[in-house]
Amino acid sequence: MVVGGVHGDETGGVRAVRRLREADLDLKRGVAFVVANSAAVDAGKRYLDSDLNRAFPGNRAGNHEEQLAAQLSELIQNCPTLSLHGTHSRPTPFALIHRSRPQQLDLAAQMPVPYVVDHWGVNEGAITACGISVEIEVGPQGTEEAAGAAEKQAYAFLKLTGALPGESPPGDPDYFHMADPIRKPPGRSYEVYVKNFEYVPTGTAYASVDGEELVADDPFNPILMSEDGYSDILGYRGTKIAESLEKAREALLNKKGG
């Protein structure tokens, strides 16, 4: 499966899915090209009732997104799945996986992304709660840049899973764990000083609110940091855990409890 539109305001993946549906692809196996939350896409909203990417595995008797999550969960369980997302942060692309599902790590390691992020303990209920599913953050929400990057990732995924002939560009990512959110203090203007995935030492000013600097109490690697990506947080504190798949497996999959 290739999925776009889990969030209705992230249109890059939706455009990529629709282009792939219309393309004359030499498919070697069945592929579902899915716009997950078409009602939210049509409304131009992230969601209608609740965040679909926090609703998995879903509830058949629940609200709009909970019912969608239940339907998608059934489809995904035994089906390698790529979920395409937009973001306000840089750089992109990067992959998100959940350490409880080892095959996600193996698949993400082969994708043409520079970073793979385990989000265990944060944003639970994402699509990565199901099967062999990998999320890719492809670029700025609502842009042609994101749509083009989403197509590129989808073609790589289809080749890796044997759905299309040919070789995918090789992946050689660094591996991170995403942890606590960085709360956004009340204010009118925000500025982020640091770059995502780059190490921030203790005592470093990493952002400012109305001109007042925020200083790191502990070292961290920023993930999904931006001024306007979220209403209540600036992003997440992360930790670099490995530069090789073997070490990432050891660090993540042998410690599923944390």
PDB file of C-alpha atoms in Angstrom:
ATOM      1  CA  MET A   1       0.000   0.000   0.000  1.00  0.00           C
ATOM      2  CA  VAL A   2       0.984   3.594  -0.652  1.00  0.00           C
ATOM      3  CA  VAL A   3      -1.022   5.956   1.556  1.00  0.00           C
ATOM      4  CA  GLY A   4      -1.461   9.718   1.404  1.00  0.00           C
ATOM      5  CA  GLY A   5      -3.880  12.001   3.180  1.00  0.00           C
ATOM      6  CA  VAL A   6      -3.707  10.539   6.677  1.00  0.00           C
ATOM      7  CA  HIS A   7      -3.724  14.222   7.556  1.00  0.00           C
ATOM      8  CA  GLY A   8      -6.047  16.136   5.273  1.00  0.00           C
ATOM      9  CA  ASP A   9      -3.897  19.267   5.136  1.00  0.00           C
ATOM     10  CA  GLU A  10      -0.779  17.374   3.983  1.00  0.00           C
ATOM     11  CA  THR A  11      -1.506  17.277   0.269  1.00  0.00           C
ATOM     12  CA  GLY A  12       1.887  16.227  -1.120  1.00  0.00           C
ATOM     13  CA  GLY A  13       1.208  12.559  -0.456  1.00  0.00           C
ATOM     14  CA  VAL A  14      -2.323  12.860  -1.828  1.00  0.00           C
ATOM     15  CA  ARG A  15      -1.048  14.329  -5.089  1.00  0.00           C
ATOM     16  CA  ALA A  16       1.592  11.613  -5.366  1.00  0.00           C
ATOM     17  CA  VAL A  17      -0.970   8.843  -4.788  1.00  0.00           C
ATOM     18  CA  ARG A  18      -3.298  10.266  -7.424  1.00  0.00           C
ATOM     19  CA  ARG A  19      -0.471  10.594  -9.947  1.00  0.00           C
ATOM     20  CA  LEU A  20       0.597   7.007  -9.309  1.00  0.00           C
ATOM     21  CA  ARG A  21      -2.981   5.812  -9.817  1.00  0.00           C
ATOM     22  CA  GLU A  22      -2.999   7.482 -13.238  1.00  0.00           C
ATOM     23  CA  ALA A  23       0.520   6.400 -14.269  1.00  0.00           C
ATOM     24  CA  ASP A  24       1.141   3.475 -16.616  1.00  0.00           C
ATOM     25  CA  LEU A  25       3.044   1.406 -14.058  1.00  0.00           C
ATOM     26  CA  ASP A  26       4.539  -1.992 -14.860  1.00  0.00           C
ATOM     27  CA  LEU A  27       3.337  -3.472 -11.578  1.00  0.00           C
ATOM     28  CA  LYS A  28       4.548  -6.954 -10.648  1.00  0.00           C
ATOM     29  CA  ARG A  29       2.180  -7.379  -7.707  1.00  0.00           C
ATOM     30  CA  GLY A  30      -1.024  -5.818  -6.460  1.00  0.00           C
ATOM     31  CA  VAL A  31      -0.706  -2.335  -4.964  1.00  0.00           C
ATOM     32  CA  ALA A  32      -3.359  -0.257  -3.218  1.00  0.00           C
ATOM     33  CA  PHE A  33      -2.972   3.500  -3.695  1.00  0.00           C
ATOM     34  CA  VAL A  34      -5.004   5.005  -0.863  1.00  0.00           C
ATOM     35  CA  VAL A  35      -6.146   8.501   0.079  1.00  0.00           C
ATOM     36  CA  ALA A  36      -6.794   7.719   3.730  1.00  0.00           C
ATOM     37  CA  ASN A  37      -8.985  10.585   4.919  1.00  0.00           C
ATOM     38  CA  SER A  38     -10.580  11.955   1.769  1.00  0.00           C
ATOM     39  CA  ALA A  39     -13.235  13.888   3.707  1.00  0.00           C
ATOM     40  CA  ALA A  40     -10.533  15.803   5.602  1.00  0.00           C
ATOM     41  CA  VAL A  41      -8.614  16.362   2.352  1.00  0.00           C
ATOM     42  CA  ASP A  42     -11.739  17.816   0.734  1.00  0.00           C
ATOM     43  CA  ALA A  43     -12.275  20.040   3.786  1.00  0.00           C
ATOM     44  CA  GLY A  44      -8.625  21.154   3.814  1.00  0.00           C
ATOM     45  CA  LYS A  45      -8.352  20.174   7.480  1.00  0.00           C
ATOM     46  CA  ARG A  46      -5.908  17.952   9.358  1.00  0.00           C
ATOM     47  CA  TYR A  47      -8.859  15.866  10.559  1.00  0.00           C
ATOM     48  CA  LEU A  48     -12.613  16.088  11.135  1.00  0.00           C
ATOM     49  CA  ASP A  49     -13.196  14.531  14.588  1.00  0.00           C
ATOM     50  CA  SER A  50      -9.784  13.419  15.875  1.00  0.00           C
ATOM     51  CA  ASP A  51      -6.245  12.917  14.607  1.00  0.00           C
ATOM     52  CA  LEU A  52      -6.242   9.794  12.408  1.00  0.00           C
ATOM     53  CA  ASN A  53      -2.535   9.313  13.057  1.00  0.00           C
ATOM     54  CA  ARG A  54      -3.219   8.890  16.775  1.00  0.00           C
ATOM     55  CA  ALA A  55      -6.235   6.609  16.336  1.00  0.00           C
ATOM     56  CA  PHE A  56      -4.703   3.273  15.293  1.00  0.00           C
ATOM     57  CA  PRO A  57      -5.644   0.442  15.550  1.00  0.00           C
ATOM     58  CA  GLY A  58      -9.015   2.167  15.507  1.00  0.00           C
ATOM     59  CA  ASN A  59     -12.557   1.496  16.599  1.00  0.00           C
ATOM     60  CA  ARG A  60     -15.342   0.350  14.262  1.00  0.00           C
ATOM     61  CA  ALA A  61     -17.905   2.045  16.520  1.00  0.00           C
ATOM     62  CA  GLY A  62     -15.908   5.238  17.041  1.00  0.00           C
ATOM     63  CA  ASN A  63     -15.821   8.630  15.387  1.00  0.00           C
ATOM     64  CA  HIS A  64     -14.932   9.305  11.755  1.00  0.00           C
ATOM     65  CA  GLU A  65     -11.165   8.896  12.115  1.00  0.00           C
ATOM     66  CA  GLU A  66     -11.394   5.982  14.556  1.00  0.00           C
ATOM     67  CA  GLN A  67     -13.522   4.067  12.035  1.00  0.00           C
ATOM     68  CA  LEU A  68     -11.055   4.865   9.245  1.00  0.00           C
ATOM     69  CA  ALA A  69      -8.172   3.655  11.425  1.00  0.00           C
ATOM     70  CA  ALA A  70      -9.960   0.362  12.042  1.00  0.00           C
ATOM     71  CA  GLN A  71     -10.514  -0.166   8.310  1.00  0.00           C
ATOM     72  CA  LEU A  72      -6.920   0.703   7.442  1.00  0.00           C
ATOM     73  CA  SER A  73      -5.542  -1.477  10.236  1.00  0.00           C
ATOM     74  CA  GLU A  74      -7.189  -4.543   8.736  1.00  0.00           C
ATOM     75  CA  LEU A  75      -5.696  -3.784   5.316  1.00  0.00           C
ATOM     76  CA  ILE A  76      -2.213  -3.041   6.625  1.00  0.00           C
ATOM     77  CA  GLN A  77      -1.606  -6.012   8.923  1.00  0.00           C
ATOM     78  CA  ASN A  78       0.062  -8.224   6.303  1.00  0.00           C
ATOM     79  CA  CYS A  79       0.793  -5.582   3.686  1.00  0.00           C
ATOM     80  CA  PRO A  80       4.001  -3.510   3.484  1.00  0.00           C
ATOM     81  CA  THR A  81       2.799   0.092   3.647  1.00  0.00           C
ATOM     82  CA  LEU A  82       4.306   3.506   2.938  1.00  0.00           C
ATOM     83  CA  SER A  83       2.523   6.473   4.537  1.00  0.00           C
ATOM     84  CA  LEU A  84       3.435   9.882   3.080  1.00  0.00           C
ATOM     85  CA  HIS A  85       3.334  13.005   5.259  1.00  0.00           C
ATOM     86  CA  GLY A  86       4.113  16.710   5.022  1.00  0.00           C
ATOM     87  CA  THR A  87       5.828  18.839   7.656  1.00  0.00           C
ATOM     88  CA  HIS A  88       6.884  22.391   8.481  1.00  0.00           C
ATOM     89  CA  SER A  89      10.349  21.294   9.599  1.00  0.00           C
ATOM     90  CA  ARG A  90      13.602  20.797   7.697  1.00  0.00           C
ATOM     91  CA  PRO A  91      15.434  18.813   6.479  1.00  0.00           C
ATOM     92  CA  THR A  92      13.338  16.198   4.720  1.00  0.00           C
ATOM     93  CA  PRO A  93      12.865  13.423   3.840  1.00  0.00           C
ATOM     94  CA  PHE A  94      13.163  11.191   6.890  1.00  0.00           C
ATOM     95  CA  ALA A  95      11.433   8.027   8.057  1.00  0.00           C
ATOM     96  CA  LEU A  96       9.468   7.246  11.215  1.00  0.00           C
ATOM     97  CA  ILE A  97       9.117   3.720  12.587  1.00  0.00           C
ATOM     98  CA  HIS A  98       8.092   1.998  15.837  1.00  0.00           C
ATOM     99  CA  ARG A  99      10.603  -0.280  17.523  1.00  0.00           C
ATOM    100  CA  SER A 100       7.943  -2.854  18.422  1.00  0.00           C
ATOM    101  CA  ARG A 101       7.834  -3.909  14.747  1.00  0.00           C
ATOM    102  CA  PRO A 102      11.327  -4.953  13.612  1.00  0.00           C
ATOM    103  CA  GLN A 103      10.440  -5.270   9.928  1.00  0.00           C
ATOM    104  CA  GLN A 104       9.677  -1.541   9.833  1.00  0.00           C
ATOM    105  CA  LEU A 105      13.281  -0.805  10.771  1.00  0.00           C
ATOM    106  CA  ASP A 106      14.608  -3.153   8.073  1.00  0.00           C
ATOM    107  CA  LEU A 107      12.399  -1.539   5.420  1.00  0.00           C
ATOM    108  CA  ALA A 108      13.149   2.047   6.463  1.00  0.00           C
ATOM    109  CA  ALA A 109      16.893   1.304   6.408  1.00  0.00           C
ATOM    110  CA  GLN A 110      16.647   0.621   2.662  1.00  0.00           C
ATOM    111  CA  MET A 111      14.693   3.761   1.794  1.00  0.00           C
ATOM    112  CA  PRO A 112      16.567   6.746   0.268  1.00  0.00           C
ATOM    113  CA  VAL A 113      16.397   8.864   3.436  1.00  0.00           C
ATOM    114  CA  PRO A 114      19.256  10.233   5.565  1.00  0.00           C
ATOM    115  CA  TYR A 115      17.485   9.685   8.905  1.00  0.00           C
ATOM    116  CA  VAL A 116      15.307   6.992  10.478  1.00  0.00           C
ATOM    117  CA  VAL A 117      13.470   7.956  13.680  1.00  0.00           C
ATOM    118  CA  ASP A 118      11.960   5.570  16.221  1.00  0.00           C
ATOM    119  CA  HIS A 119       8.992   7.253  17.916  1.00  0.00           C
ATOM    120  CA  TRP A 120       8.373   4.645  20.616  1.00  0.00           C
ATOM    121  CA  GLY A 121       6.647   6.313  23.569  1.00  0.00           C
ATOM    122  CA  VAL A 122       5.732   9.449  21.595  1.00  0.00           C
ATOM    123  CA  ASN A 123       2.704   9.921  19.340  1.00  0.00           C
ATOM    124  CA  GLU A 124       1.459   6.407  19.970  1.00  0.00           C
ATOM    125  CA  GLY A 125      -1.506   5.337  17.863  1.00  0.00           C
ATOM    126  CA  ALA A 126       0.190   6.254  14.587  1.00  0.00           C
ATOM    127  CA  ILE A 127      -0.108   4.134  11.472  1.00  0.00           C
ATOM    128  CA  THR A 128       3.188   2.505  12.487  1.00  0.00           C
ATOM    129  CA  ALA A 129       1.175   0.638  15.137  1.00  0.00           C
ATOM    130  CA  CYS A 130       0.160  -1.654  12.276  1.00  0.00           C
ATOM    131  CA  GLY A 131       2.142  -4.201  10.287  1.00  0.00           C
ATOM    132  CA  ILE A 132       5.180  -3.311   8.195  1.00  0.00           C
ATOM    133  CA  SER A 133       4.359   0.361   7.813  1.00  0.00           C
ATOM    134  CA  VAL A 134       6.848   3.204   7.453  1.00  0.00           C
ATOM    135  CA  GLU A 135       6.051   6.913   7.548  1.00  0.00           C
ATOM    136  CA  ILE A 136       8.069   9.322   5.423  1.00  0.00           C
ATOM    137  CA  GLU A 137       8.050  13.076   6.040  1.00  0.00           C
ATOM    138  CA  VAL A 138       8.504  14.338   2.483  1.00  0.00           C
ATOM    139  CA  GLY A 139       8.589  18.133   2.639  1.00  0.00           C
ATOM    140  CA  PRO A 140       6.700  21.372   3.235  1.00  0.00           C
ATOM    141  CA  GLN A 141       2.954  20.922   3.489  1.00  0.00           C
ATOM    142  CA  GLY A 142       0.954  21.811   0.389  1.00  0.00           C
ATOM    143  CA  THR A 143       3.917  22.293  -1.960  1.00  0.00           C
ATOM    144  CA  GLU A 144       4.935  20.790  -5.277  1.00  0.00           C
ATOM    145  CA  GLU A 145       8.291  20.064  -3.658  1.00  0.00           C
ATOM    146  CA  ALA A 146       6.563  17.726  -1.209  1.00  0.00           C
ATOM    147  CA  ALA A 147       4.512  16.068  -3.954  1.00  0.00           C
ATOM    148  CA  GLY A 148       7.635  15.399  -6.034  1.00  0.00           C
ATOM    149  CA  ALA A 149       9.521  14.038  -3.035  1.00  0.00           C
ATOM    150  CA  ALA A 150       6.544  11.827  -2.163  1.00  0.00           C
ATOM    151  CA  GLU A 151       6.550  10.352  -5.664  1.00  0.00           C
ATOM    152  CA  LYS A 152      10.279   9.663  -5.438  1.00  0.00           C
ATOM    153  CA  GLN A 153       9.858   7.860  -2.128  1.00  0.00           C
ATOM    154  CA  ALA A 154       6.882   5.894  -3.435  1.00  0.00           C
ATOM    155  CA  TYR A 155       8.815   4.666  -6.482  1.00  0.00           C
ATOM    156  CA  ALA A 156      11.700   3.602  -4.240  1.00  0.00           C
ATOM    157  CA  PHE A 157       9.292   1.759  -1.945  1.00  0.00           C
ATOM    158  CA  LEU A 158       7.576  -0.022  -4.839  1.00  0.00           C
ATOM    159  CA  LYS A 159      10.935  -1.221  -6.139  1.00  0.00           C
ATOM    160  CA  LEU A 160      12.081  -2.384  -2.713  1.00  0.00           C
ATOM    161  CA  THR A 161       8.913  -4.433  -2.236  1.00  0.00           C
ATOM    162  CA  GLY A 162       9.050  -6.001  -5.695  1.00  0.00           C
ATOM    163  CA  ALA A 163       6.017  -4.157  -7.001  1.00  0.00           C
ATOM    164  CA  LEU A 164       8.068  -2.389  -9.687  1.00  0.00           C
ATOM    165  CA  PRO A 165      11.136  -3.634 -11.555  1.00  0.00           C
ATOM    166  CA  GLY A 166      14.475  -1.975 -10.995  1.00  0.00           C
ATOM    167  CA  GLU A 167      16.715  -0.983  -8.118  1.00  0.00           C
ATOM    168  CA  SER A 168      15.893   1.614  -5.495  1.00  0.00           C
ATOM    169  CA  PRO A 169      18.546   4.210  -4.615  1.00  0.00           C
ATOM    170  CA  PRO A 170      20.529   2.799  -1.678  1.00  0.00           C
ATOM    171  CA  GLY A 171      19.773   3.934   1.838  1.00  0.00           C
ATOM    172  CA  ASP A 172      22.447   4.681   4.434  1.00  0.00           C
ATOM    173  CA  PRO A 173      20.659   6.553   7.225  1.00  0.00           C
ATOM    174  CA  ASP A 174      21.585   7.564  10.740  1.00  0.00           C
ATOM    175  CA  TYR A 175      19.199   6.362  13.444  1.00  0.00           C
ATOM    176  CA  PHE A 176      17.523   8.400  16.175  1.00  0.00           C
ATOM    177  CA  HIS A 177      15.003   8.012  18.964  1.00  0.00           C
ATOM    178  CA  MET A 178      12.405  10.765  19.375  1.00  0.00           C
ATOM    179  CA  ALA A 179      11.421  11.504  22.974  1.00  0.00           C
ATOM    180  CA  ASP A 180       9.948  14.383  24.966  1.00  0.00           C
ATOM    181  CA  PRO A 181       8.174  17.269  23.248  1.00  0.00           C
ATOM    182  CA  ILE A 182       9.635  20.750  23.699  1.00  0.00           C
ATOM    183  CA  ARG A 183       6.750  22.860  24.935  1.00  0.00           C
ATOM    184  CA  LYS A 184       6.116  26.202  23.269  1.00  0.00           C
ATOM    185  CA  PRO A 185       5.930  28.990  25.891  1.00  0.00           C
ATOM    186  CA  PRO A 186       3.204  31.595  25.377  1.00  0.00           C
ATOM    187  CA  GLY A 187       4.297  34.335  23.032  1.00  0.00           C
ATOM    188  CA  ARG A 188       3.718  36.142  19.763  1.00  0.00           C
ATOM    189  CA  SER A 189       6.927  35.435  17.848  1.00  0.00           C
ATOM    190  CA  TYR A 190       9.174  32.379  17.768  1.00  0.00           C
ATOM    191  CA  GLU A 191      12.555  31.651  16.262  1.00  0.00           C
ATOM    192  CA  VAL A 192      14.361  28.302  16.144  1.00  0.00           C
ATOM    193  CA  TYR A 193      18.161  28.587  16.076  1.00  0.00           C
ATOM    194  CA  VAL A 194      19.183  24.938  15.754  1.00  0.00           C
ATOM    195  CA  LYS A 195      19.016  22.475  12.868  1.00  0.00           C
ATOM    196  CA  ASN A 196      17.056  19.258  13.084  1.00  0.00           C
ATOM    197  CA  PHE A 197      19.133  16.150  13.832  1.00  0.00           C
ATOM    198  CA  GLU A 198      22.254  18.187  14.699  1.00  0.00           C
ATOM    199  CA  TYR A 199      23.568  17.801  18.263  1.00  0.00           C
ATOM    200  CA  VAL A 200      22.718  20.610  20.714  1.00  0.00           C
ATOM    201  CA  PRO A 201      25.042  20.767  23.766  1.00  0.00           C
ATOM    202  CA  THR A 202      23.895  21.707  27.264  1.00  0.00           C
ATOM    203  CA  GLY A 203      23.752  25.475  27.694  1.00  0.00           C
ATOM    204  CA  THR A 204      23.060  26.208  24.028  1.00  0.00           C
ATOM    205  CA  ALA A 205      20.305  28.644  23.106  1.00  0.00           C
ATOM    206  CA  TYR A 206      18.095  26.605  20.783  1.00  0.00           C
ATOM    207  CA  ALA A 207      15.163  29.000  20.233  1.00  0.00           C
ATOM    208  CA  SER A 208      13.640  32.283  21.361  1.00  0.00           C
ATOM    209  CA  VAL A 209      10.162  33.466  22.312  1.00  0.00           C
ATOM    210  CA  ASP A 210       9.483  37.175  21.867  1.00  0.00           C
ATOM    211  CA  GLY A 211      13.254  37.682  21.844  1.00  0.00           C
ATOM    212  CA  GLU A 212      13.895  35.722  25.065  1.00  0.00           C
ATOM    213  CA  GLU A 213      16.235  32.793  24.502  1.00  0.00           C
ATOM    214  CA  LEU A 214      15.483  29.214  25.497  1.00  0.00           C
ATOM    215  CA  VAL A 215      18.574  27.319  26.662  1.00  0.00           C
ATOM    216  CA  ALA A 216      19.095  23.557  26.673  1.00  0.00           C
ATOM    217  CA  ASP A 217      19.251  22.066  30.181  1.00  0.00           C
ATOM    218  CA  ASP A 218      20.494  18.788  28.705  1.00  0.00           C
ATOM    219  CA  PRO A 219      22.010  17.843  25.349  1.00  0.00           C
ATOM    220  CA  PHE A 220      19.669  16.656  22.598  1.00  0.00           C
ATOM    221  CA  ASN A 221      19.183  16.235  18.866  1.00  0.00           C
ATOM    222  CA  PRO A 222      16.194  18.294  17.671  1.00  0.00           C
ATOM    223  CA  ILE A 223      13.543  16.478  15.638  1.00  0.00           C
ATOM    224  CA  LEU A 224      10.591  18.129  13.856  1.00  0.00           C
ATOM    225  CA  MET A 225      11.598  21.525  15.251  1.00  0.00           C
ATOM    226  CA  SER A 226       9.975  24.560  13.639  1.00  0.00           C
ATOM    227  CA  GLU A 227       8.417  27.865  14.610  1.00  0.00           C
ATOM    228  CA  ASP A 228       4.947  27.082  13.297  1.00  0.00           C
ATOM    229  CA  GLY A 229       4.618  23.319  12.860  1.00  0.00           C
ATOM    230  CA  TYR A 230       2.589  22.876  16.052  1.00  0.00           C
ATOM    231  CA  SER A 231       0.432  25.157  18.161  1.00  0.00           C
ATOM    232  CA  ASP A 232       1.747  23.937  21.524  1.00  0.00           C
ATOM    233  CA  ILE A 233       5.263  22.564  20.956  1.00  0.00           C
ATOM    234  CA  LEU A 234       8.396  23.596  19.062  1.00  0.00           C
ATOM    235  CA  GLY A 235       9.359  19.998  18.296  1.00  0.00           C
ATOM    236  CA  TYR A 236      10.927  17.029  20.055  1.00  0.00           C
ATOM    237  CA  ARG A 237      14.100  16.143  21.920  1.00  0.00           C
ATOM    238  CA  GLY A 238      15.867  13.284  20.224  1.00  0.00           C
ATOM    239  CA  THR A 239      18.908  11.094  20.724  1.00  0.00           C
ATOM    240  CA  LYS A 240      21.186   9.693  18.060  1.00  0.00           C
ATOM    241  CA  ILE A 241      21.435   5.972  18.658  1.00  0.00           C
ATOM    242  CA  ALA A 242      23.409   4.532  15.743  1.00  0.00           C
ATOM    243  CA  GLU A 243      24.960   5.031  12.322  1.00  0.00           C
ATOM    244  CA  SER A 244      24.430   1.462  11.136  1.00  0.00           C
ATOM    245  CA  LEU A 245      21.433  -0.864  10.892  1.00  0.00           C
ATOM    246  CA  GLU A 246      23.164  -3.491  13.012  1.00  0.00           C
ATOM    247  CA  LYS A 247      23.756  -1.057  15.870  1.00  0.00           C
ATOM    248  CA  ALA A 248      20.254   0.379  15.517  1.00  0.00           C
ATOM    249  CA  ARG A 249      18.761  -3.104  15.824  1.00  0.00           C
ATOM    250  CA  GLU A 250      20.796  -3.714  18.951  1.00  0.00           C
ATOM    251  CA  ALA A 251      19.832  -0.372  20.486  1.00  0.00           C
ATOM    252  CA  LEU A 252      16.129  -0.446  19.608  1.00  0.00           C
ATOM    253  CA  LEU A 253      14.844  -3.929  19.068  1.00  0.00           C
ATOM    254  CA  ASN A 254      16.576  -5.534  22.039  1.00  0.00           C
ATOM    255  CA  LYS A 255      15.077  -2.874  24.322  1.00  0.00           C
ATOM    256  CA  LYS A 256      11.432  -2.774  23.337  1.00  0.00           C
ATOM    257  CA  GLY A 257      10.443  -1.492  26.744  1.00  0.00           C
ATOM    258  CA  GLY A 258      12.480   1.683  26.500  1.00  0.00           C
TER     259      GLY A 258
END
